[in-house]
Amino acid sequence: MRTRVAIVGAGPAGLTLGHLLTLAGIDNVVLESRTREHVETRVRAGVLEEGTTNLLRSTGVGERMDREGLVHHGVELRFDETAHRIAMSDLTGHSIMVYGQQEVVKDLIAARLQSGAPLHFEAECASLEDVTSERPRVVFTQDGRAHELECEFVAGCDGFHGVCRSAIPAAALRVYERAYPFGWLGILAAVAPSTEELIYARHPRGFALHSLRSPEISRLYVQCSPDDDLAHWPDTRIWDELHVRLAAKGWTLHEGPIIEKGITSMRSFVAEPMRYGRLLLAGDAAHIVPPTGAKGLNLAIADVALLAPALVDWFHAGTSTGLDMYSDTALRRVWRAQDFSNYMTALLHRHDDEFENMRQLSRLQYVANSPAAARSLAENYVGLQLPGF
Ligand code: RFL
Ligand code: PHB
């Protein structure tokens, strides 16, 4: 098997890169270790920045998103049982779209299948060979047999636990990392959201988030410990905690059947550089942010929005400037998102340290009362649209 760009991973990064390259007429193959059903039903992110929605829309995969996605002009910070609205659109001129990551993935897979471009499920990459040569190879297994895909570039879009990053020798890779002493227990509930806008709640018992997926489906999270076990969280305990942590005067949380639940630990991680020879990393394969800033999916799309034109310039114009600048350019946005995600995480989660909890309350009061502080939060939340980012 041969192609020009071998893309490992059919998450948002890999599928969007494949979509952009196919539109530009550049042969590419996507290899995905899981089944189509698995990647289409994996519940993850829900908040899309305008940069993300514009890219999907302008490349022909935004039709269902524009029909079913919900445009939000503000978010709520809730503490001391009081609501404080951050009026994002008024403060920044930009909004966000609530549309599930798995819906984005479904739309991209549908477009890919329609284009006829190759996408192999249950094809697991085992290793990369010769990534510093002009003909790297991806070794993968499918149907119990080993295969090789020869290419000119490998795009490592295989997420945090993928294998591509490990093809970079330790001496050539710098890793920055922070683990947080928090986890998130997330649920999907078959009940109309009790709120029109997302609620980020700070409470002495821990953080809670009320998000949504549609007029019929709510998405909620509670802070738990990073090594917590779902067995400790029967549905009644989840709802009890949500009621307490999200409580506000004159507001009611509606319960419904829980149709999905899971626990995620939280970490910040950056691997630098994002390019090694003919290997290009994108998305979670190169960086992870804690979900409090809603940035992971948007960063994955921002990476490939840089990478695709860089590869097009290479193949069509023979210039390497875009590829040479890819890592540095992408990492500027990544570090901005790292700082913001860390800030939001510290701002809202219950700390073991009472000094931190009091400092946090003061920061929240400041954001709630200072238009300058609120605008700074809003500007980062909607996604920086500043020169250099
Ligand atoms: P993905 O989505 O992990 O996709 C990687 C794909 O690679 C496949 N794979 C392999 N394929 C072949 N061979 C191998 N050896 C392979 N190893 C792995 C995997 O099966 C998978 O299909 O990475 P990508 O594309 O970089 O996308 C990143 C996003 O998924 C992630 O950043 C977001 O989900 C993070 N995130 C959020 N981001 C936002 O922008 N807004 C949000 O509101 C938001 N909320 C969240 C989140 C992540 C969460 N969790 C579960 C970590 C909320 C949560 C709870
Ligand atoms: C979600 O809807 O899943 C969601 C929303 C906001 C976040 C994280 C996750 O910060």
PDB file of N, CA and C in Angstrom, residues 248-333:
ATOM      1  N   ALA A 248     -29.062  27.165  43.209  1.00  0.00           N
ATOM      2  CA  ALA A 248     -29.123  28.632  43.172  1.00  0.00           C
ATOM      3  C   ALA A 248     -30.558  29.029  43.487  1.00  0.00           C
ATOM      4  N   LYS A 249     -30.672  30.206  44.043  1.00  0.00           N
ATOM      5  CA  LYS A 249     -32.022  30.657  44.421  1.00  0.00           C
ATOM      6  C   LYS A 249     -32.944  30.689  43.203  1.00  0.00           C
ATOM      7  N   GLY A 250     -34.125  30.135  43.358  1.00  0.00           N
ATOM      8  CA  GLY A 250     -35.122  30.211  42.291  1.00  0.00           C
ATOM      9  C   GLY A 250     -34.809  29.353  41.072  1.00  0.00           C
ATOM     10  N   TRP A 251     -33.913  28.372  41.207  1.00  0.00           N
ATOM     11  CA  TRP A 251     -33.532  27.538  40.060  1.00  0.00           C
ATOM     12  C   TRP A 251     -33.706  26.073  40.415  1.00  0.00           C
ATOM     13  N   THR A 252     -34.174  25.278  39.474  1.00  0.00           N
ATOM     14  CA  THR A 252     -34.399  23.845  39.736  1.00  0.00           C
ATOM     15  C   THR A 252     -33.646  23.009  38.711  1.00  0.00           C
ATOM     16  N   LEU A 253     -32.993  21.971  39.195  1.00  0.00           N
ATOM     17  CA  LEU A 253     -32.331  21.011  38.312  1.00  0.00           C
ATOM     18  C   LEU A 253     -33.294  19.862  38.051  1.00  0.00           C
ATOM     19  N   HIS A 254     -33.533  19.576  36.771  1.00  0.00           N
ATOM     20  CA  HIS A 254     -34.438  18.474  36.428  1.00  0.00           C
ATOM     21  C   HIS A 254     -33.651  17.187  36.226  1.00  0.00           C
ATOM     22  N   GLU A 255     -34.132  16.112  36.840  1.00  0.00           N
ATOM     23  CA  GLU A 255     -33.467  14.813  36.697  1.00  0.00           C
ATOM     24  C   GLU A 255     -34.087  14.012  35.559  1.00  0.00           C
ATOM     25  N   GLY A 256     -33.298  13.085  35.033  1.00  0.00           N
ATOM     26  CA  GLY A 256     -33.817  12.186  34.002  1.00  0.00           C
ATOM     27  C   GLY A 256     -32.958  10.942  33.993  1.00  0.00           C
ATOM     28  N   PRO A 257     -33.332   9.942  33.195  1.00  0.00           N
ATOM     29  CA  PRO A 257     -32.543   8.704  33.148  1.00  0.00           C
ATOM     30  C   PRO A 257     -31.106   8.987  32.660  1.00  0.00           C
ATOM     31  N   ILE A 258     -30.145   8.407  33.354  1.00  0.00           N
ATOM     32  CA  ILE A 258     -28.736   8.555  32.940  1.00  0.00           C
ATOM     33  C   ILE A 258     -28.457   7.529  31.853  1.00  0.00           C
ATOM     34  N   ILE A 259     -28.046   7.993  30.675  1.00  0.00           N
ATOM     35  CA  ILE A 259     -27.862   7.058  29.560  1.00  0.00           C
ATOM     36  C   ILE A 259     -26.385   6.774  29.270  1.00  0.00           C
ATOM     37  N   GLU A 260     -25.499   7.480  29.953  1.00  0.00           N
ATOM     38  CA  GLU A 260     -24.068   7.241  29.749  1.00  0.00           C
ATOM     39  C   GLU A 260     -23.344   7.844  30.930  1.00  0.00           C
ATOM     40  N   LYS A 261     -22.309   7.151  31.449  1.00  0.00           N
ATOM     41  CA  LYS A 261     -21.474   7.810  32.455  1.00  0.00           C
ATOM     42  C   LYS A 261     -20.035   7.326  32.377  1.00  0.00           C
ATOM     43  N   GLY A 262     -19.130   8.224  32.759  1.00  0.00           N
ATOM     44  CA  GLY A 262     -17.713   7.864  32.683  1.00  0.00           C
ATOM     45  C   GLY A 262     -16.895   8.823  33.529  1.00  0.00           C
ATOM     46  N   ILE A 263     -15.679   8.379  33.866  1.00  0.00           N
ATOM     47  CA  ILE A 263     -14.777   9.216  34.672  1.00  0.00           C
ATOM     48  C   ILE A 263     -13.512   9.501  33.862  1.00  0.00           C
ATOM     49  N   THR A 264     -13.076  10.757  33.886  1.00  0.00           N
ATOM     50  CA  THR A 264     -11.801  11.111  33.242  1.00  0.00           C
ATOM     51  C   THR A 264     -10.905  11.804  34.256  1.00  0.00           C
ATOM     52  N   SER A 265      -9.623  11.478  34.178  1.00  0.00           N
ATOM     53  CA  SER A 265      -8.657  12.222  34.985  1.00  0.00           C
ATOM     54  C   SER A 265      -8.258  13.462  34.198  1.00  0.00           C
ATOM     55  N   MET A 266      -7.571  14.376  34.837  1.00  0.00           N
ATOM     56  CA  MET A 266      -7.264  15.640  34.165  1.00  0.00           C
ATOM     57  C   MET A 266      -5.775  15.882  34.142  1.00  0.00           C
ATOM     58  N   ARG A 267      -5.280  16.261  32.968  1.00  0.00           N
ATOM     59  CA  ARG A 267      -3.855  16.563  32.882  1.00  0.00           C
ATOM     60  C   ARG A 267      -3.592  17.647  31.860  1.00  0.00           C
ATOM     61  N   SER A 268      -2.459  18.296  32.026  1.00  0.00           N
ATOM     62  CA  SER A 268      -1.920  19.204  31.023  1.00  0.00           C
ATOM     63  C   SER A 268      -0.660  18.522  30.493  1.00  0.00           C
ATOM     64  N   PHE A 269      -0.484  18.549  29.190  1.00  0.00           N
ATOM     65  CA  PHE A 269       0.659  17.851  28.593  1.00  0.00           C
ATOM     66  C   PHE A 269       1.000  18.528  27.273  1.00  0.00           C
ATOM     67  N   VAL A 270       2.281  18.783  27.043  1.00  0.00           N
ATOM     68  CA  VAL A 270       2.724  19.297  25.739  1.00  0.00           C
ATOM     69  C   VAL A 270       3.996  18.553  25.342  1.00  0.00           C
ATOM     70  N   ALA A 271       4.009  18.020  24.131  1.00  0.00           N
ATOM     71  CA  ALA A 271       5.217  17.404  23.570  1.00  0.00           C
ATOM     72  C   ALA A 271       5.737  18.340  22.490  1.00  0.00           C
ATOM     73  N   GLU A 272       6.996  18.642  22.573  1.00  0.00           N
ATOM     74  CA  GLU A 272       7.578  19.623  21.649  1.00  0.00           C
ATOM     75  C   GLU A 272       8.881  19.065  21.088  1.00  0.00           C
ATOM     76  N   PRO A 273       9.162  19.156  19.814  1.00  0.00           N
ATOM     77  CA  PRO A 273       8.359  19.785  18.765  1.00  0.00           C
ATOM     78  C   PRO A 273       7.263  18.850  18.262  1.00  0.00           C
ATOM     79  N   MET A 274       6.360  19.411  17.462  1.00  0.00           N
ATOM     80  CA  MET A 274       5.261  18.618  16.915  1.00  0.00           C
ATOM     81  C   MET A 274       5.635  18.013  15.558  1.00  0.00           C
ATOM     82  N   ARG A 275       6.881  18.249  15.141  1.00  0.00           N
ATOM     83  CA  ARG A 275       7.350  17.629  13.893  1.00  0.00           C
ATOM     84  C   ARG A 275       8.696  16.971  14.140  1.00  0.00           C
ATOM     85  N   TYR A 276       8.852  15.781  13.602  1.00  0.00           N
ATOM     86  CA  TYR A 276      10.151  15.120  13.644  1.00  0.00           C
ATOM     87  C   TYR A 276      10.347  14.468  12.283  1.00  0.00           C
ATOM     88  N   GLY A 277      11.248  15.002  11.470  1.00  0.00           N
ATOM     89  CA  GLY A 277      11.440  14.486  10.118  1.00  0.00           C
ATOM     90  C   GLY A 277      10.142  14.558   9.335  1.00  0.00           C
ATOM     91  N   ARG A 278       9.663  13.384   8.887  1.00  0.00           N
ATOM     92  CA  ARG A 278       8.415  13.336   8.100  1.00  0.00           C
ATOM     93  C   ARG A 278       7.201  12.967   8.962  1.00  0.00           C
ATOM     94  N   LEU A 279       7.387  13.013  10.273  1.00  0.00           N
ATOM     95  CA  LEU A 279       6.262  12.750  11.185  1.00  0.00           C
ATOM     96  C   LEU A 279       5.728  14.075  11.726  1.00  0.00           C
ATOM     97  N   LEU A 280       4.425  14.265  11.595  1.00  0.00           N
ATOM     98  CA  LEU A 280       3.781  15.484  12.088  1.00  0.00           C
ATOM     99  C   LEU A 280       2.716  15.087  13.102  1.00  0.00           C
ATOM    100  N   LEU A 281       2.826  15.588  14.314  1.00  0.00           N
ATOM    101  CA  LEU A 281       1.821  15.272  15.332  1.00  0.00           C
ATOM    102  C   LEU A 281       0.736  16.344  15.319  1.00  0.00           C
ATOM    103  N   ALA A 282      -0.502  15.941  15.606  1.00  0.00           N
ATOM    104  CA  ALA A 282      -1.593  16.922  15.705  1.00  0.00           C
ATOM    105  C   ALA A 282      -2.595  16.463  16.752  1.00  0.00           C
ATOM    106  N   GLY A 283      -3.215  17.412  17.422  1.00  0.00           N
ATOM    107  CA  GLY A 283      -4.268  17.110  18.405  1.00  0.00           C
ATOM    108  C   GLY A 283      -3.699  16.502  19.682  1.00  0.00           C
ATOM    109  N   ASP A 284      -4.532  15.657  20.305  1.00  0.00           N
ATOM    110  CA  ASP A 284      -4.161  15.080  21.610  1.00  0.00           C
ATOM    111  C   ASP A 284      -2.871  14.265  21.557  1.00  0.00           C
ATOM    112  N   ALA A 285      -2.435  13.840  20.387  1.00  0.00           N
ATOM    113  CA  ALA A 285      -1.167  13.114  20.285  1.00  0.00           C
ATOM    114  C   ALA A 285      -0.011  14.005  20.748  1.00  0.00           C
ATOM    115  N   ALA A 286      -0.194  15.316  20.607  1.00  0.00           N
ATOM    116  CA  ALA A 286       0.883  16.249  20.955  1.00  0.00           C
ATOM    117  C   ALA A 286       0.598  17.019  22.233  1.00  0.00           C
ATOM    118  N   HIS A 287      -0.687  17.176  22.573  1.00  0.00           N
ATOM    119  CA  HIS A 287      -1.000  18.016  23.743  1.00  0.00           C
ATOM    120  C   HIS A 287      -2.363  17.669  24.323  1.00  0.00           C
ATOM    121  N   ILE A 288      -2.436  17.787  25.642  1.00  0.00           N
ATOM    122  CA  ILE A 288      -3.689  17.530  26.375  1.00  0.00           C
ATOM    123  C   ILE A 288      -3.935  18.722  27.279  1.00  0.00           C
ATOM    124  N   VAL A 289      -5.174  19.139  27.356  1.00  0.00           N
ATOM    125  CA  VAL A 289      -5.545  20.186  28.320  1.00  0.00           C
ATOM    126  C   VAL A 289      -6.651  19.637  29.223  1.00  0.00           C
ATOM    127  N   PRO A 290      -6.735  20.118  30.469  1.00  0.00           N
ATOM    128  CA  PRO A 290      -7.894  19.727  31.272  1.00  0.00           C
ATOM    129  C   PRO A 290      -9.157  20.300  30.634  1.00  0.00           C
ATOM    130  N   PRO A 291     -10.295  19.601  30.706  1.00  0.00           N
ATOM    131  CA  PRO A 291     -11.467  19.980  29.905  1.00  0.00           C
ATOM    132  C   PRO A 291     -12.180  21.265  30.342  1.00  0.00           C
ATOM    133  N   THR A 292     -11.778  21.851  31.467  1.00  0.00           N
ATOM    134  CA  THR A 292     -12.509  23.007  32.011  1.00  0.00           C
ATOM    135  C   THR A 292     -12.548  24.200  31.060  1.00  0.00           C
ATOM    136  N   GLY A 293     -11.564  24.315  30.167  1.00  0.00           N
ATOM    137  CA  GLY A 293     -11.552  25.433  29.221  1.00  0.00           C
ATOM    138  C   GLY A 293     -12.220  25.093  27.894  1.00  0.00           C
ATOM    139  N   ALA A 294     -12.652  23.831  27.719  1.00  0.00           N
ATOM    140  CA  ALA A 294     -13.309  23.372  26.481  1.00  0.00           C
ATOM    141  C   ALA A 294     -12.430  23.606  25.249  1.00  0.00           C
ATOM    142  N   LYS A 295     -11.170  23.283  25.354  1.00  0.00           N
ATOM    143  CA  LYS A 295     -10.228  23.633  24.288  1.00  0.00           C
ATOM    144  C   LYS A 295      -9.678  22.457  23.468  1.00  0.00           C
ATOM    145  N   GLY A 296      -9.732  21.221  24.002  1.00  0.00           N
ATOM    146  CA  GLY A 296      -9.013  20.112  23.361  1.00  0.00           C
ATOM    147  C   GLY A 296      -9.387  19.884  21.905  1.00  0.00           C
ATOM    148  N   LEU A 297     -10.656  19.773  21.634  1.00  0.00           N
ATOM    149  CA  LEU A 297     -11.118  19.536  20.264  1.00  0.00           C
ATOM    150  C   LEU A 297     -10.776  20.734  19.374  1.00  0.00           C
ATOM    151  N   ASN A 298     -10.950  21.916  19.901  1.00  0.00           N
ATOM    152  CA  ASN A 298     -10.665  23.118  19.107  1.00  0.00           C
ATOM    153  C   ASN A 298      -9.183  23.223  18.760  1.00  0.00           C
ATOM    154  N   LEU A 299      -8.325  22.800  19.699  1.00  0.00           N
ATOM    155  CA  LEU A 299      -6.882  22.805  19.396  1.00  0.00           C
ATOM    156  C   LEU A 299      -6.557  21.771  18.324  1.00  0.00           C
ATOM    157  N   ALA A 300      -7.208  20.622  18.409  1.00  0.00           N
ATOM    158  CA  ALA A 300      -6.957  19.570  17.414  1.00  0.00           C
ATOM    159  C   ALA A 300      -7.298  20.092  16.016  1.00  0.00           C
ATOM    160  N   ILE A 301      -8.411  20.790  15.904  1.00  0.00           N
ATOM    161  CA  ILE A 301      -8.826  21.323  14.598  1.00  0.00           C
ATOM    162  C   ILE A 301      -7.889  22.468  14.178  1.00  0.00           C
ATOM    163  N   ALA A 302      -7.481  23.306  15.147  1.00  0.00           N
ATOM    164  CA  ALA A 302      -6.576  24.413  14.823  1.00  0.00           C
ATOM    165  C   ALA A 302      -5.235  23.875  14.302  1.00  0.00           C
ATOM    166  N   ASP A 303      -4.754  22.771  14.890  1.00  0.00           N
ATOM    167  CA  ASP A 303      -3.502  22.161  14.401  1.00  0.00           C
ATOM    168  C   ASP A 303      -3.618  21.784  12.924  1.00  0.00           C
ATOM    169  N   VAL A 304      -4.680  21.051  12.597  1.00  0.00           N
ATOM    170  CA  VAL A 304      -4.748  20.563  11.212  1.00  0.00           C
ATOM    171  C   VAL A 304      -5.113  21.674  10.240  1.00  0.00           C
ATOM    172  N   ALA A 305      -5.715  22.759  10.763  1.00  0.00           N
ATOM    173  CA  ALA A 305      -5.970  23.917   9.897  1.00  0.00           C
ATOM    174  C   ALA A 305      -4.644  24.580   9.488  1.00  0.00           C
ATOM    175  N   LEU A 306      -3.597  24.376  10.256  1.00  0.00           N
ATOM    176  CA  LEU A 306      -2.260  24.839   9.864  1.00  0.00           C
ATOM    177  C   LEU A 306      -1.551  23.800   9.004  1.00  0.00           C
ATOM    178  N   LEU A 307      -1.721  22.543   9.425  1.00  0.00           N
ATOM    179  CA  LEU A 307      -0.970  21.461   8.787  1.00  0.00           C
ATOM    180  C   LEU A 307      -1.406  21.214   7.346  1.00  0.00           C
ATOM    181  N   ALA A 308      -2.714  21.252   7.099  1.00  0.00           N
ATOM    182  CA  ALA A 308      -3.197  20.929   5.748  1.00  0.00           C
ATOM    183  C   ALA A 308      -2.625  21.900   4.707  1.00  0.00           C
ATOM    184  N   PRO A 309      -2.741  23.232   4.902  1.00  0.00           N
ATOM    185  CA  PRO A 309      -2.153  24.115   3.891  1.00  0.00           C
ATOM    186  C   PRO A 309      -0.635  23.985   3.788  1.00  0.00           C
ATOM    187  N   ALA A 310       0.013  23.633   4.892  1.00  0.00           N
ATOM    188  CA  ALA A 310       1.467  23.442   4.843  1.00  0.00           C
ATOM    189  C   ALA A 310       1.801  22.249   3.945  1.00  0.00           C
ATOM    190  N   LEU A 311       1.021  21.173   4.058  1.00  0.00           N
ATOM    191  CA  LEU A 311       1.254  19.998   3.207  1.00  0.00           C
ATOM    192  C   LEU A 311       0.880  20.297   1.753  1.00  0.00           C
ATOM    193  N   VAL A 312      -0.195  21.069   1.577  1.00  0.00           N
ATOM    194  CA  VAL A 312      -0.601  21.435   0.207  1.00  0.00           C
ATOM    195  C   VAL A 312       0.533  22.250  -0.444  1.00  0.00           C
ATOM    196  N   ASP A 313       1.108  23.187   0.285  1.00  0.00           N
ATOM    197  CA  ASP A 313       2.223  23.981  -0.260  1.00  0.00           C
ATOM    198  C   ASP A 313       3.407  23.088  -0.623  1.00  0.00           C
ATOM    199  N   TRP A 314       3.641  22.110   0.203  1.00  0.00           N
ATOM    200  CA  TRP A 314       4.745  21.182  -0.070  1.00  0.00           C
ATOM    201  C   TRP A 314       4.475  20.402  -1.364  1.00  0.00           C
ATOM    202  N   PHE A 315       3.297  19.826  -1.469  1.00  0.00           N
ATOM    203  CA  PHE A 315       3.010  18.964  -2.620  1.00  0.00           C
ATOM    204  C   PHE A 315       2.748  19.758  -3.892  1.00  0.00           C
ATOM    205  N   HIS A 316       2.106  20.912  -3.781  1.00  0.00           N
ATOM    206  CA  HIS A 316       1.718  21.644  -4.991  1.00  0.00           C
ATOM    207  C   HIS A 316       2.714  22.707  -5.391  1.00  0.00           C
ATOM    208  N   ALA A 317       3.421  23.308  -4.413  1.00  0.00           N
ATOM    209  CA  ALA A 317       4.331  24.406  -4.758  1.00  0.00           C
ATOM    210  C   ALA A 317       5.780  24.077  -4.419  1.00  0.00           C
ATOM    211  N   GLY A 318       5.980  22.944  -3.775  1.00  0.00           N
ATOM    212  CA  GLY A 318       7.348  22.538  -3.444  1.00  0.00           C
ATOM    213  C   GLY A 318       7.993  23.393  -2.355  1.00  0.00           C
ATOM    214  N   THR A 319       7.188  24.097  -1.574  1.00  0.00           N
ATOM    215  CA  THR A 319       7.785  24.928  -0.524  1.00  0.00           C
ATOM    216  C   THR A 319       7.583  24.276   0.848  1.00  0.00           C
ATOM    217  N   SER A 320       8.587  24.437   1.690  1.00  0.00           N
ATOM    218  CA  SER A 320       8.531  23.772   2.999  1.00  0.00           C
ATOM    219  C   SER A 320       8.320  24.758   4.142  1.00  0.00           C
ATOM    220  N   THR A 321       8.098  26.030   3.813  1.00  0.00           N
ATOM    221  CA  THR A 321       7.980  27.036   4.885  1.00  0.00           C
ATOM    222  C   THR A 321       6.893  26.678   5.889  1.00  0.00           C
ATOM    223  N   GLY A 322       5.727  26.311   5.410  1.00  0.00           N
ATOM    224  CA  GLY A 322       4.602  25.990   6.304  1.00  0.00           C
ATOM    225  C   GLY A 322       4.945  24.826   7.218  1.00  0.00           C
ATOM    226  N   LEU A 323       5.552  23.786   6.643  1.00  0.00           N
ATOM    227  CA  LEU A 323       5.918  22.628   7.455  1.00  0.00           C
ATOM    228  C   LEU A 323       7.011  22.996   8.456  1.00  0.00           C
ATOM    229  N   ASP A 324       7.953  23.835   8.015  1.00  0.00           N
ATOM    230  CA  ASP A 324       9.043  24.231   8.914  1.00  0.00           C
ATOM    231  C   ASP A 324       8.518  25.054  10.091  1.00  0.00           C
ATOM    232  N   MET A 325       7.447  25.826   9.833  1.00  0.00           N
ATOM    233  CA  MET A 325       6.929  26.694  10.888  1.00  0.00           C
ATOM    234  C   MET A 325       5.810  26.029  11.701  1.00  0.00           C
ATOM    235  N   TYR A 326       5.364  24.861  11.228  1.00  0.00           N
ATOM    236  CA  TYR A 326       4.164  24.239  11.832  1.00  0.00           C
ATOM    237  C   TYR A 326       4.240  24.123  13.355  1.00  0.00           C
ATOM    238  N   SER A 327       5.293  23.522  13.847  1.00  0.00           N
ATOM    239  CA  SER A 327       5.362  23.258  15.290  1.00  0.00           C
ATOM    240  C   SER A 327       5.346  24.564  16.097  1.00  0.00           C
ATOM    241  N   ASP A 328       6.185  25.502  15.729  1.00  0.00           N
ATOM    242  CA  ASP A 328       6.254  26.766  16.502  1.00  0.00           C
ATOM    243  C   ASP A 328       4.924  27.510  16.451  1.00  0.00           C
ATOM    244  N   THR A 329       4.307  27.557  15.273  1.00  0.00           N
ATOM    245  CA  THR A 329       3.046  28.296  15.136  1.00  0.00           C
ATOM    246  C   THR A 329       1.946  27.614  15.952  1.00  0.00           C
ATOM    247  N   ALA A 330       1.848  26.298  15.819  1.00  0.00           N
ATOM    248  CA  ALA A 330       0.793  25.575  16.542  1.00  0.00           C
ATOM    249  C   ALA A 330       0.989  25.708  18.052  1.00  0.00           C
ATOM    250  N   LEU A 331       2.237  25.636  18.494  1.00  0.00           N
ATOM    251  CA  LEU A 331       2.488  25.636  19.942  1.00  0.00           C
ATOM    252  C   LEU A 331       2.158  26.974  20.607  1.00  0.00           C
ATOM    253  N   ARG A 332       2.175  28.044  19.848  1.00  0.00           N
ATOM    254  CA  ARG A 332       1.774  29.332  20.459  1.00  0.00           C
ATOM    255  C   ARG A 332       0.319  29.276  20.921  1.00  0.00           C
ATOM    256  N   ARG A 333      -0.547  28.749  20.064  1.00  0.00           N
ATOM    257  CA  ARG A 333      -1.956  28.606  20.439  1.00  0.00           C
ATOM    258  C   ARG A 333      -2.117  27.566  21.546  1.00  0.00           C
TER     259      ARG A 333
END
